[in-house]
Amino acid sequence: EAQVTQNPRYLITVTGKKLTVTCSQNMNHEYMSWYRQDPGLGLRQIYYSMNVEVTDKGDVPEGYKVSRKEKRNFPLILESPSPNQTSLYFCASSLIGTGEAFFGQGTRLTVV
Amino acid sequence: AQKITQTQPGMFVQEKEAVTLDCTYDTSDPSYGLFWYKQPSSGEMIFLIYQGSYDQQNATEGRYSLNFQKARKSANLVISASQLGDSAMYFCAMRPYSSASKIIFGSGTRLSIRP
């Protein structure tokens, strides 16, 4: 089954404790991206990648890191999480171009 | 500016009725994609339907159809014979060729189906 898989689905952590949210897709897509969704602010792009070893900042990259060492994986790293990073996070993947993107199940992160 | 506008924050519809969710977009790109996503209360983002700017016919996927009116820059989602399981948040989105690295989302419409 074609899918984007994020882990974990839910995470509660403490301020400053490094964490990684994993994202994996099995559709051989070049494009992958991370978004966060907050009430009243909608979906905002954090980082994206157009291919292996090619990553770039989105609209709200501060406090996040990413890497794209393999085509299928695009982990999101929070080196020192803060409460303002409490949010619902989505990973998405697609072919390059104007076509539809497929989203993971979402990761609900709470930083206390 | 590239933008998606959804003017209906919330809608209530009787089960089995058809419903139209409005979406207008703004882009100067001649090439772009338009999509709709459904987000149920469980939180996941489910892709529903896609329309390319050069597609001559309106897209359809089962009970979903996209009413694409290019001159008016609108891309309304029509759900026929609504079901209780259709209750969710619906997002219209766009991906212009010139900025295909980012998907532009509208603010969403919360659809509630009454039994």
JSON list of C-alpha atoms in Angstrom, two decimals:
[
{"chain": "A", "resi": 1, "resn": "GLU", "atom": "CA", "xyz": [0.00, 0.00, 0.00]},
{"chain": "A", "resi": 2, "resn": "ALA", "atom": "CA", "xyz": [1.32, 3.44, -0.99]},
{"chain": "A", "resi": 3, "resn": "GLN", "atom": "CA", "xyz": [1.74, 5.52, 2.13]},
{"chain": "A", "resi": 4, "resn": "VAL", "atom": "CA", "xyz": [3.61, 8.08, 4.17]},
{"chain": "A", "resi": 5, "resn": "THR", "atom": "CA", "xyz": [4.40, 6.84, 7.66]},
{"chain": "A", "resi": 6, "resn": "GLN", "atom": "CA", "xyz": [5.18, 9.13, 10.57]},
{"chain": "A", "resi": 7, "resn": "ASN", "atom": "CA", "xyz": [6.29, 8.10, 14.03]},
{"chain": "A", "resi": 8, "resn": "PRO", "atom": "CA", "xyz": [5.38, 8.65, 16.73]},
{"chain": "A", "resi": 9, "resn": "ARG", "atom": "CA", "xyz": [1.70, 9.64, 16.46]},
{"chain": "A", "resi": 10, "resn": "TYR", "atom": "CA", "xyz": [1.71, 11.26, 19.87]},
{"chain": "A", "resi": 11, "resn": "LEU", "atom": "CA", "xyz": [4.62, 12.60, 21.90]},
{"chain": "A", "resi": 12, "resn": "ILE", "atom": "CA", "xyz": [4.84, 14.52, 25.15]},
{"chain": "A", "resi": 13, "resn": "THR", "atom": "CA", "xyz": [8.30, 15.75, 26.03]},
{"chain": "A", "resi": 14, "resn": "VAL", "atom": "CA", "xyz": [10.06, 18.29, 28.22]},
{"chain": "A", "resi": 15, "resn": "THR", "atom": "CA", "xyz": [11.71, 21.52, 27.19]},
{"chain": "A", "resi": 16, "resn": "GLY", "atom": "CA", "xyz": [15.23, 21.02, 25.89]},
{"chain": "A", "resi": 17, "resn": "LYS", "atom": "CA", "xyz": [15.15, 17.27, 25.36]},
{"chain": "A", "resi": 18, "resn": "LYS", "atom": "CA", "xyz": [16.18, 16.49, 21.79]},
{"chain": "A", "resi": 19, "resn": "LEU", "atom": "CA", "xyz": [13.68, 14.52, 19.73]},
{"chain": "A", "resi": 20, "resn": "THR", "atom": "CA", "xyz": [13.26, 13.15, 16.23]},
{"chain": "A", "resi": 21, "resn": "VAL", "atom": "CA", "xyz": [10.03, 12.58, 14.34]},
{"chain": "A", "resi": 22, "resn": "THR", "atom": "CA", "xyz": [10.53, 10.06, 11.57]},
{"chain": "A", "resi": 23, "resn": "CYS", "atom": "CA", "xyz": [8.88, 10.12, 8.15]},
{"chain": "A", "resi": 24, "resn": "SER", "atom": "CA", "xyz": [9.10, 7.43, 5.52]},
{"chain": "A", "resi": 25, "resn": "GLN", "atom": "CA", "xyz": [7.40, 7.05, 2.13]},
{"chain": "A", "resi": 26, "resn": "ASN", "atom": "CA", "xyz": [7.24, 4.05, -0.18]},
{"chain": "A", "resi": 27, "resn": "MET", "atom": "CA", "xyz": [6.20, 5.82, -3.41]},
{"chain": "A", "resi": 28, "resn": "ASN", "atom": "CA", "xyz": [9.70, 6.76, -4.65]},
{"chain": "A", "resi": 29, "resn": "HIS", "atom": "CA", "xyz": [8.78, 10.45, -4.42]},
{"chain": "A", "resi": 30, "resn": "GLU", "atom": "CA", "xyz": [11.48, 13.05, -4.90]},
{"chain": "A", "resi": 31, "resn": "TYR", "atom": "CA", "xyz": [9.70, 15.78, -2.92]},
{"chain": "A", "resi": 32, "resn": "MET", "atom": "CA", "xyz": [9.17, 15.60, 0.82]},
{"chain": "A", "resi": 33, "resn": "SER", "atom": "CA", "xyz": [8.17, 18.32, 3.23]},
{"chain": "A", "resi": 34, "resn": "TRP", "atom": "CA", "xyz": [7.25, 19.04, 6.84]},
{"chain": "A", "resi": 35, "resn": "TYR", "atom": "CA", "xyz": [4.33, 21.23, 7.92]},
{"chain": "A", "resi": 36, "resn": "ARG", "atom": "CA", "xyz": [2.99, 22.26, 11.27]},
{"chain": "A", "resi": 37, "resn": "GLN", "atom": "CA", "xyz": [-0.67, 22.99, 11.90]},
{"chain": "A", "resi": 38, "resn": "ASP", "atom": "CA", "xyz": [-1.76, 25.41, 14.60]},
{"chain": "A", "resi": 39, "resn": "PRO", "atom": "CA", "xyz": [-5.24, 26.80, 15.40]},
{"chain": "A", "resi": 40, "resn": "GLY", "atom": "CA", "xyz": [-5.78, 30.11, 13.66]},
{"chain": "A", "resi": 41, "resn": "LEU", "atom": "CA", "xyz": [-2.49, 29.86, 11.76]},
{"chain": "A", "resi": 42, "resn": "GLY", "atom": "CA", "xyz": [-3.30, 27.01, 9.38]},
{"chain": "A", "resi": 43, "resn": "LEU", "atom": "CA", "xyz": [-0.63, 24.81, 7.86]},
{"chain": "A", "resi": 44, "resn": "ARG", "atom": "CA", "xyz": [2.84, 26.29, 7.61]},
{"chain": "A", "resi": 45, "resn": "GLN", "atom": "CA", "xyz": [5.81, 24.75, 5.88]},
{"chain": "A", "resi": 46, "resn": "ILE", "atom": "CA", "xyz": [8.90, 24.07, 8.01]},
{"chain": "A", "resi": 47, "resn": "TYR", "atom": "CA", "xyz": [11.38, 22.48, 5.59]},
{"chain": "A", "resi": 48, "resn": "TYR", "atom": "CA", "xyz": [11.25, 20.72, 2.27]},
{"chain": "A", "resi": 49, "resn": "SER", "atom": "CA", "xyz": [13.47, 18.52, 0.14]},
{"chain": "A", "resi": 50, "resn": "MET", "atom": "CA", "xyz": [13.45, 18.13, -3.62]},
{"chain": "A", "resi": 51, "resn": "ASN", "atom": "CA", "xyz": [15.78, 15.10, -3.61]},
{"chain": "A", "resi": 52, "resn": "VAL", "atom": "CA", "xyz": [18.43, 13.26, -1.65]},
{"chain": "A", "resi": 53, "resn": "GLU", "atom": "CA", "xyz": [20.85, 15.67, 0.05]},
{"chain": "A", "resi": 54, "resn": "VAL", "atom": "CA", "xyz": [18.80, 18.67, -1.16]},
{"chain": "A", "resi": 55, "resn": "THR", "atom": "CA", "xyz": [16.89, 20.48, 1.58]},
{"chain": "A", "resi": 56, "resn": "ASP", "atom": "CA", "xyz": [15.68, 24.04, 2.03]},
{"chain": "A", "resi": 57, "resn": "LYS", "atom": "CA", "xyz": [13.86, 26.18, 4.54]},
{"chain": "A", "resi": 58, "resn": "GLY", "atom": "CA", "xyz": [10.16, 26.78, 4.44]},
{"chain": "A", "resi": 59, "resn": "ASP", "atom": "CA", "xyz": [8.28, 29.55, 6.19]},
{"chain": "A", "resi": 60, "resn": "VAL", "atom": "CA", "xyz": [8.99, 28.59, 9.83]},
{"chain": "A", "resi": 61, "resn": "PRO", "atom": "CA", "xyz": [12.33, 26.71, 10.02]},
{"chain": "A", "resi": 62, "resn": "GLU", "atom": "CA", "xyz": [13.62, 28.15, 13.31]},
{"chain": "A", "resi": 63, "resn": "GLY", "atom": "CA", "xyz": [14.22, 25.48, 15.92]},
{"chain": "A", "resi": 64, "resn": "TYR", "atom": "CA", "xyz": [14.07, 22.58, 13.46]},
{"chain": "A", "resi": 65, "resn": "LYS", "atom": "CA", "xyz": [16.55, 20.53, 11.46]},
{"chain": "A", "resi": 66, "resn": "VAL", "atom": "CA", "xyz": [16.06, 17.98, 8.72]},
{"chain": "A", "resi": 67, "resn": "SER", "atom": "CA", "xyz": [18.15, 15.58, 6.70]},
{"chain": "A", "resi": 68, "resn": "ARG", "atom": "CA", "xyz": [17.59, 13.60, 3.51]},
{"chain": "A", "resi": 69, "resn": "LYS", "atom": "CA", "xyz": [20.20, 10.88, 3.32]},
{"chain": "A", "resi": 70, "resn": "GLU", "atom": "CA", "xyz": [17.90, 8.42, 1.60]},
{"chain": "A", "resi": 71, "resn": "LYS", "atom": "CA", "xyz": [15.06, 9.07, -0.80]},
{"chain": "A", "resi": 72, "resn": "ARG", "atom": "CA", "xyz": [12.43, 7.42, 1.35]},
{"chain": "A", "resi": 73, "resn": "ASN", "atom": "CA", "xyz": [13.22, 9.05, 4.71]},
{"chain": "A", "resi": 74, "resn": "PHE", "atom": "CA", "xyz": [12.96, 12.65, 5.87]},
{"chain": "A", "resi": 75, "resn": "PRO", "atom": "CA", "xyz": [13.27, 12.98, 9.66]},
{"chain": "A", "resi": 76, "resn": "LEU", "atom": "CA", "xyz": [12.43, 16.16, 11.54]},
{"chain": "A", "resi": 77, "resn": "ILE", "atom": "CA", "xyz": [14.78, 16.97, 14.41]},
{"chain": "A", "resi": 78, "resn": "LEU", "atom": "CA", "xyz": [14.07, 19.30, 17.29]},
{"chain": "A", "resi": 79, "resn": "GLU", "atom": "CA", "xyz": [17.45, 19.84, 18.98]},
{"chain": "A", "resi": 80, "resn": "SER", "atom": "CA", "xyz": [16.06, 21.77, 21.96]},
{"chain": "A", "resi": 81, "resn": "PRO", "atom": "CA", "xyz": [12.27, 21.75, 21.91]},
{"chain": "A", "resi": 82, "resn": "SER", "atom": "CA", "xyz": [10.36, 24.64, 23.46]},
{"chain": "A", "resi": 83, "resn": "PRO", "atom": "CA", "xyz": [6.66, 24.95, 24.39]},
{"chain": "A", "resi": 84, "resn": "ASN", "atom": "CA", "xyz": [5.96, 27.08, 21.30]},
{"chain": "A", "resi": 85, "resn": "GLN", "atom": "CA", "xyz": [6.76, 24.01, 19.21]},
{"chain": "A", "resi": 86, "resn": "THR", "atom": "CA", "xyz": [3.71, 22.26, 20.61]},
{"chain": "A", "resi": 87, "resn": "SER", "atom": "CA", "xyz": [1.75, 21.52, 17.45]},
{"chain": "A", "resi": 88, "resn": "LEU", "atom": "CA", "xyz": [0.40, 18.95, 15.02]},
{"chain": "A", "resi": 89, "resn": "TYR", "atom": "CA", "xyz": [3.12, 18.01, 12.53]},
{"chain": "A", "resi": 90, "resn": "PHE", "atom": "CA", "xyz": [2.66, 16.53, 9.09]},
{"chain": "A", "resi": 91, "resn": "CYS", "atom": "CA", "xyz": [5.10, 15.00, 6.68]},
{"chain": "A", "resi": 92, "resn": "ALA", "atom": "CA", "xyz": [4.14, 15.05, 3.00]},
{"chain": "A", "resi": 93, "resn": "SER", "atom": "CA", "xyz": [5.58, 13.55, -0.16]},
{"chain": "A", "resi": 94, "resn": "SER", "atom": "CA", "xyz": [4.93, 13.83, -3.89]},
{"chain": "A", "resi": 95, "resn": "LEU", "atom": "CA", "xyz": [6.50, 13.76, -7.31]},
{"chain": "A", "resi": 96, "resn": "ILE", "atom": "CA", "xyz": [8.17, 16.98, -8.40]},
{"chain": "A", "resi": 97, "resn": "GLY", "atom": "CA", "xyz": [5.68, 19.36, -9.98]},
{"chain": "A", "resi": 98, "resn": "THR", "atom": "CA", "xyz": [2.16, 20.58, -9.39]},
{"chain": "A", "resi": 99, "resn": "GLY", "atom": "CA", "xyz": [0.62, 17.27, -8.48]},
{"chain": "A", "resi": 100, "resn": "GLU", "atom": "CA", "xyz": [-1.02, 16.22, -5.26]},
{"chain": "A", "resi": 101, "resn": "ALA", "atom": "CA", "xyz": [0.97, 15.50, -2.13]},
{"chain": "A", "resi": 102, "resn": "PHE", "atom": "CA", "xyz": [0.26, 12.66, 0.26]},
{"chain": "A", "resi": 103, "resn": "PHE", "atom": "CA", "xyz": [0.40, 13.24, 3.97]},
{"chain": "A", "resi": 104, "resn": "GLY", "atom": "CA", "xyz": [1.39, 11.10, 6.90]},
{"chain": "A", "resi": 105, "resn": "GLN", "atom": "CA", "xyz": [-1.00, 10.46, 9.78]},
{"chain": "A", "resi": 106, "resn": "GLY", "atom": "CA", "xyz": [0.34, 13.43, 11.75]},
{"chain": "A", "resi": 107, "resn": "THR", "atom": "CA", "xyz": [2.35, 13.68, 14.97]},
{"chain": "A", "resi": 108, "resn": "ARG", "atom": "CA", "xyz": [0.79, 15.50, 17.86]},
{"chain": "A", "resi": 109, "resn": "LEU", "atom": "CA", "xyz": [3.68, 16.96, 19.86]},
{"chain": "A", "resi": 110, "resn": "THR", "atom": "CA", "xyz": [3.37, 18.56, 23.28]},
{"chain": "A", "resi": 111, "resn": "VAL", "atom": "CA", "xyz": [6.38, 20.25, 24.86]},
{"chain": "A", "resi": 112, "resn": "VAL", "atom": "CA", "xyz": [6.00, 21.03, 28.57]},
{"chain": "B", "resi": 1, "resn": "ALA", "atom": "CA", "xyz": [0.15, 37.06, -4.29]},
{"chain": "B", "resi": 2, "resn": "GLN", "atom": "CA", "xyz": [-0.63, 33.36, -4.34]},
{"chain": "B", "resi": 3, "resn": "LYS", "atom": "CA", "xyz": [-3.55, 32.65, -2.12]},
{"chain": "B", "resi": 4, "resn": "ILE", "atom": "CA", "xyz": [-6.45, 30.28, -1.42]},
{"chain": "B", "resi": 5, "resn": "THR", "atom": "CA", "xyz": [-9.68, 31.64, 0.04]},
{"chain": "B", "resi": 6, "resn": "GLN", "atom": "CA", "xyz": [-12.36, 29.56, 1.70]},
{"chain": "B", "resi": 7, "resn": "THR", "atom": "CA", "xyz": [-15.18, 31.82, 2.81]},
{"chain": "B", "resi": 8, "resn": "GLN", "atom": "CA", "xyz": [-17.29, 29.27, 4.70]},
{"chain": "B", "resi": 9, "resn": "PRO", "atom": "CA", "xyz": [-15.83, 28.63, 8.16]},
{"chain": "B", "resi": 10, "resn": "GLY", "atom": "CA", "xyz": [-18.59, 26.12, 8.95]},
{"chain": "B", "resi": 11, "resn": "MET", "atom": "CA", "xyz": [-21.53, 24.41, 7.27]},
{"chain": "B", "resi": 12, "resn": "PHE", "atom": "CA", "xyz": [-24.36, 22.16, 8.41]},
{"chain": "B", "resi": 13, "resn": "VAL", "atom": "CA", "xyz": [-25.96, 19.81, 5.91]},
{"chain": "B", "resi": 14, "resn": "GLN", "atom": "CA", "xyz": [-28.65, 17.15, 6.21]},
{"chain": "B", "resi": 15, "resn": "GLU", "atom": "CA", "xyz": [-27.55, 13.58, 5.54]},
{"chain": "B", "resi": 16, "resn": "LYS", "atom": "CA", "xyz": [-28.02, 12.44, 1.92]},
{"chain": "B", "resi": 17, "resn": "GLU", "atom": "CA", "xyz": [-28.06, 16.01, 0.61]},
{"chain": "B", "resi": 18, "resn": "ALA", "atom": "CA", "xyz": [-25.41, 17.32, -1.77]},
{"chain": "B", "resi": 19, "resn": "VAL", "atom": "CA", "xyz": [-23.05, 19.98, -0.48]},
{"chain": "B", "resi": 20, "resn": "THR", "atom": "CA", "xyz": [-20.77, 22.48, -2.19]},
{"chain": "B", "resi": 21, "resn": "LEU", "atom": "CA", "xyz": [-17.69, 23.82, -0.43]},
{"chain": "B", "resi": 22, "resn": "ASP", "atom": "CA", "xyz": [-16.39, 27.05, -1.92]},
{"chain": "B", "resi": 23, "resn": "CYS", "atom": "CA", "xyz": [-12.80, 27.77, -2.87]},
{"chain": "B", "resi": 24, "resn": "THR", "atom": "CA", "xyz": [-11.27, 30.62, -4.84]},
{"chain": "B", "resi": 25, "resn": "TYR", "atom": "CA", "xyz": [-7.63, 30.96, -5.68]},
{"chain": "B", "resi": 26, "resn": "ASP", "atom": "CA", "xyz": [-5.22, 33.59, -6.84]},
{"chain": "B", "resi": 27, "resn": "THR", "atom": "CA", "xyz": [-2.11, 32.93, -8.88]},
{"chain": "B", "resi": 28, "resn": "SER", "atom": "CA", "xyz": [-0.48, 34.38, -11.98]},
{"chain": "B", "resi": 29, "resn": "ASP", "atom": "CA", "xyz": [1.07, 31.00, -12.89]},
{"chain": "B", "resi": 30, "resn": "PRO", "atom": "CA", "xyz": [-0.43, 29.44, -16.01]},
{"chain": "B", "resi": 31, "resn": "SER", "atom": "CA", "xyz": [0.37, 25.98, -14.63]},
{"chain": "B", "resi": 32, "resn": "TYR", "atom": "CA", "xyz": [-0.88, 24.88, -11.24]},
{"chain": "B", "resi": 33, "resn": "GLY", "atom": "CA", "xyz": [-2.60, 22.08, -9.40]},
{"chain": "B", "resi": 34, "resn": "LEU", "atom": "CA", "xyz": [-5.65, 22.38, -7.18]},
{"chain": "B", "resi": 35, "resn": "PHE", "atom": "CA", "xyz": [-6.59, 19.83, -4.52]},
{"chain": "B", "resi": 36, "resn": "TRP", "atom": "CA", "xyz": [-8.95, 19.13, -1.70]},
{"chain": "B", "resi": 37, "resn": "TYR", "atom": "CA", "xyz": [-8.04, 17.42, 1.54]},
{"chain": "B", "resi": 38, "resn": "LYS", "atom": "CA", "xyz": [-10.27, 16.09, 4.31]},
{"chain": "B", "resi": 39, "resn": "GLN", "atom": "CA", "xyz": [-9.19, 16.25, 7.94]},
{"chain": "B", "resi": 40, "resn": "PRO", "atom": "CA", "xyz": [-11.42, 14.25, 10.29]},
{"chain": "B", "resi": 41, "resn": "SER", "atom": "CA", "xyz": [-11.35, 14.78, 14.04]},
{"chain": "B", "resi": 42, "resn": "SER", "atom": "CA", "xyz": [-8.65, 12.10, 14.32]},
{"chain": "B", "resi": 43, "resn": "GLY", "atom": "CA", "xyz": [-6.30, 14.58, 12.65]},
{"chain": "B", "resi": 44, "resn": "GLU", "atom": "CA", "xyz": [-4.94, 12.91, 9.53]},
{"chain": "B", "resi": 45, "resn": "MET", "atom": "CA", "xyz": [-4.92, 14.77, 6.21]},
{"chain": "B", "resi": 46, "resn": "ILE", "atom": "CA", "xyz": [-6.64, 12.71, 3.52]},
{"chain": "B", "resi": 47, "resn": "PHE", "atom": "CA", "xyz": [-6.21, 13.58, -0.16]},
{"chain": "B", "resi": 48, "resn": "LEU", "atom": "CA", "xyz": [-9.59, 13.66, -1.96]},
{"chain": "B", "resi": 49, "resn": "ILE", "atom": "CA", "xyz": [-9.30, 15.05, -5.47]},
{"chain": "B", "resi": 50, "resn": "TYR", "atom": "CA", "xyz": [-6.93, 16.81, -7.88]},
{"chain": "B", "resi": 51, "resn": "GLN", "atom": "CA", "xyz": [-7.49, 19.22, -10.78]},
{"chain": "B", "resi": 52, "resn": "GLY", "atom": "CA", "xyz": [-4.72, 20.41, -13.08]},
{"chain": "B", "resi": 53, "resn": "SER", "atom": "CA", "xyz": [-4.97, 23.89, -14.56]},
{"chain": "B", "resi": 54, "resn": "TYR", "atom": "CA", "xyz": [-4.83, 22.50, -18.10]},
{"chain": "B", "resi": 55, "resn": "ASP", "atom": "CA", "xyz": [-7.37, 19.76, -17.53]},
{"chain": "B", "resi": 56, "resn": "GLN", "atom": "CA", "xyz": [-10.36, 20.29, -19.79]},
{"chain": "B", "resi": 57, "resn": "GLN", "atom": "CA", "xyz": [-12.79, 18.27, -17.72]},
{"chain": "B", "resi": 58, "resn": "ASN", "atom": "CA", "xyz": [-13.76, 18.61, -14.09]},
{"chain": "B", "resi": 59, "resn": "ALA", "atom": "CA", "xyz": [-12.20, 15.99, -11.85]},
{"chain": "B", "resi": 60, "resn": "THR", "atom": "CA", "xyz": [-14.40, 13.37, -10.20]},
{"chain": "B", "resi": 61, "resn": "GLU", "atom": "CA", "xyz": [-13.60, 10.72, -7.58]},
{"chain": "B", "resi": 62, "resn": "GLY", "atom": "CA", "xyz": [-16.58, 8.70, -6.45]},
{"chain": "B", "resi": 63, "resn": "ARG", "atom": "CA", "xyz": [-18.94, 11.04, -4.56]},
{"chain": "B", "resi": 64, "resn": "TYR", "atom": "CA", "xyz": [-16.49, 13.95, -4.89]},
{"chain": "B", "resi": 65, "resn": "SER", "atom": "CA", "xyz": [-16.31, 16.26, -7.85]},
{"chain": "B", "resi": 66, "resn": "LEU", "atom": "CA", "xyz": [-14.39, 19.46, -8.37]},
{"chain": "B", "resi": 67, "resn": "ASN", "atom": "CA", "xyz": [-16.26, 22.28, -10.09]},
{"chain": "B", "resi": 68, "resn": "PHE", "atom": "CA", "xyz": [-13.37, 24.04, -11.82]},
{"chain": "B", "resi": 69, "resn": "GLN", "atom": "CA", "xyz": [-14.14, 27.45, -13.28]},
{"chain": "B", "resi": 70, "resn": "LYS", "atom": "CA", "xyz": [-10.82, 28.80, -14.50]},
{"chain": "B", "resi": 71, "resn": "ALA", "atom": "CA", "xyz": [-11.99, 32.24, -15.57]},
{"chain": "B", "resi": 72, "resn": "ARG", "atom": "CA", "xyz": [-13.54, 32.83, -12.15]},
{"chain": "B", "resi": 73, "resn": "LYS", "atom": "CA", "xyz": [-10.57, 31.20, -10.39]},
{"chain": "B", "resi": 74, "resn": "SER", "atom": "CA", "xyz": [-12.79, 28.93, -8.40]},
{"chain": "B", "resi": 75, "resn": "ALA", "atom": "CA", "xyz": [-12.42, 25.25, -7.51]},
{"chain": "B", "resi": 76, "resn": "ASN", "atom": "CA", "xyz": [-15.44, 24.25, -5.49]},
{"chain": "B", "resi": 77, "resn": "LEU", "atom": "CA", "xyz": [-15.77, 20.76, -4.03]},
{"chain": "B", "resi": 78, "resn": "VAL", "atom": "CA", "xyz": [-19.11, 19.04, -4.48]},
{"chain": "B", "resi": 79, "resn": "ILE", "atom": "CA", "xyz": [-19.99, 16.06, -2.30]},
{"chain": "B", "resi": 80, "resn": "SER", "atom": "CA", "xyz": [-23.02, 14.18, -3.51]},
{"chain": "B", "resi": 81, "resn": "ALA", "atom": "CA", "xyz": [-25.30, 12.23, -1.15]},
{"chain": "B", "resi": 82, "resn": "SER", "atom": "CA", "xyz": [-23.51, 13.29, 2.02]},
{"chain": "B", "resi": 83, "resn": "GLN", "atom": "CA", "xyz": [-22.90, 10.75, 4.77]},
{"chain": "B", "resi": 84, "resn": "LEU", "atom": "CA", "xyz": [-22.31, 11.12, 8.52]},
{"chain": "B", "resi": 85, "resn": "GLY", "atom": "CA", "xyz": [-18.69, 10.13, 7.93]},
{"chain": "B", "resi": 86, "resn": "ASP", "atom": "CA", "xyz": [-18.22, 13.23, 5.78]},
{"chain": "B", "resi": 87, "resn": "SER", "atom": "CA", "xyz": [-18.24, 15.40, 8.90]},
{"chain": "B", "resi": 88, "resn": "ALA", "atom": "CA", "xyz": [-14.72, 16.86, 8.97]},
{"chain": "B", "resi": 89, "resn": "MET", "atom": "CA", "xyz": [-12.59, 19.86, 8.15]},
{"chain": "B", "resi": 90, "resn": "TYR", "atom": "CA", "xyz": [-12.01, 20.37, 4.43]},
{"chain": "B", "resi": 91, "resn": "PHE", "atom": "CA", "xyz": [-9.03, 22.22, 2.99]},
{"chain": "B", "resi": 92, "resn": "CYS", "atom": "CA", "xyz": [-8.65, 23.57, -0.51]},
{"chain": "B", "resi": 93, "resn": "ALA", "atom": "CA", "xyz": [-5.03, 23.77, -1.63]},
{"chain": "B", "resi": 94, "resn": "MET", "atom": "CA", "xyz": [-2.96, 24.92, -4.59]},
{"chain": "B", "resi": 95, "resn": "ARG", "atom": "CA", "xyz": [0.48, 24.22, -5.96]},
{"chain": "B", "resi": 96, "resn": "PRO", "atom": "CA", "xyz": [1.64, 26.73, -8.59]},
{"chain": "B", "resi": 97, "resn": "TYR", "atom": "CA", "xyz": [4.47, 25.62, -10.86]},
{"chain": "B", "resi": 98, "resn": "SER", "atom": "CA", "xyz": [6.67, 28.60, -9.95]},
{"chain": "B", "resi": 99, "resn": "SER", "atom": "CA", "xyz": [6.57, 27.67, -6.26]},
{"chain": "B", "resi": 100, "resn": "ALA", "atom": "CA", "xyz": [5.89, 23.96, -6.45]},
{"chain": "B", "resi": 101, "resn": "SER", "atom": "CA", "xyz": [8.05, 23.40, -3.38]},
{"chain": "B", "resi": 102, "resn": "LYS", "atom": "CA", "xyz": [5.18, 24.59, -1.18]},
{"chain": "B", "resi": 103, "resn": "ILE", "atom": "CA", "xyz": [1.50, 23.71, -1.03]},
{"chain": "B", "resi": 104, "resn": "ILE", "atom": "CA", "xyz": [-0.70, 26.72, -0.30]},
{"chain": "B", "resi": 105, "resn": "PHE", "atom": "CA", "xyz": [-3.68, 25.92, 1.90]},
{"chain": "B", "resi": 106, "resn": "GLY", "atom": "CA", "xyz": [-6.92, 27.71, 2.57]},
{"chain": "B", "resi": 107, "resn": "SER", "atom": "CA", "xyz": [-8.19, 28.22, 6.10]},
{"chain": "B", "resi": 108, "resn": "GLY", "atom": "CA", "xyz": [-10.62, 25.34, 5.84]},
{"chain": "B", "resi": 109, "resn": "THR", "atom": "CA", "xyz": [-14.37, 24.69, 6.11]},
{"chain": "B", "resi": 110, "resn": "ARG", "atom": "CA", "xyz": [-15.78, 22.61, 8.92]},
{"chain": "B", "resi": 111, "resn": "LEU", "atom": "CA", "xyz": [-18.58, 20.46, 7.53]},
{"chain": "B", "resi": 112, "resn": "SER", "atom": "CA", "xyz": [-21.10, 18.87, 9.88]},
{"chain": "B", "resi": 113, "resn": "ILE", "atom": "CA", "xyz": [-23.61, 16.34, 8.59]},
{"chain": "B", "resi": 114, "resn": "ARG", "atom": "CA", "xyz": [-26.92, 16.14, 10.48]},
{"chain": "B", "resi": 115, "resn": "PRO", "atom": "CA", "xyz": [-28.67, 12.71, 10.64]}
]
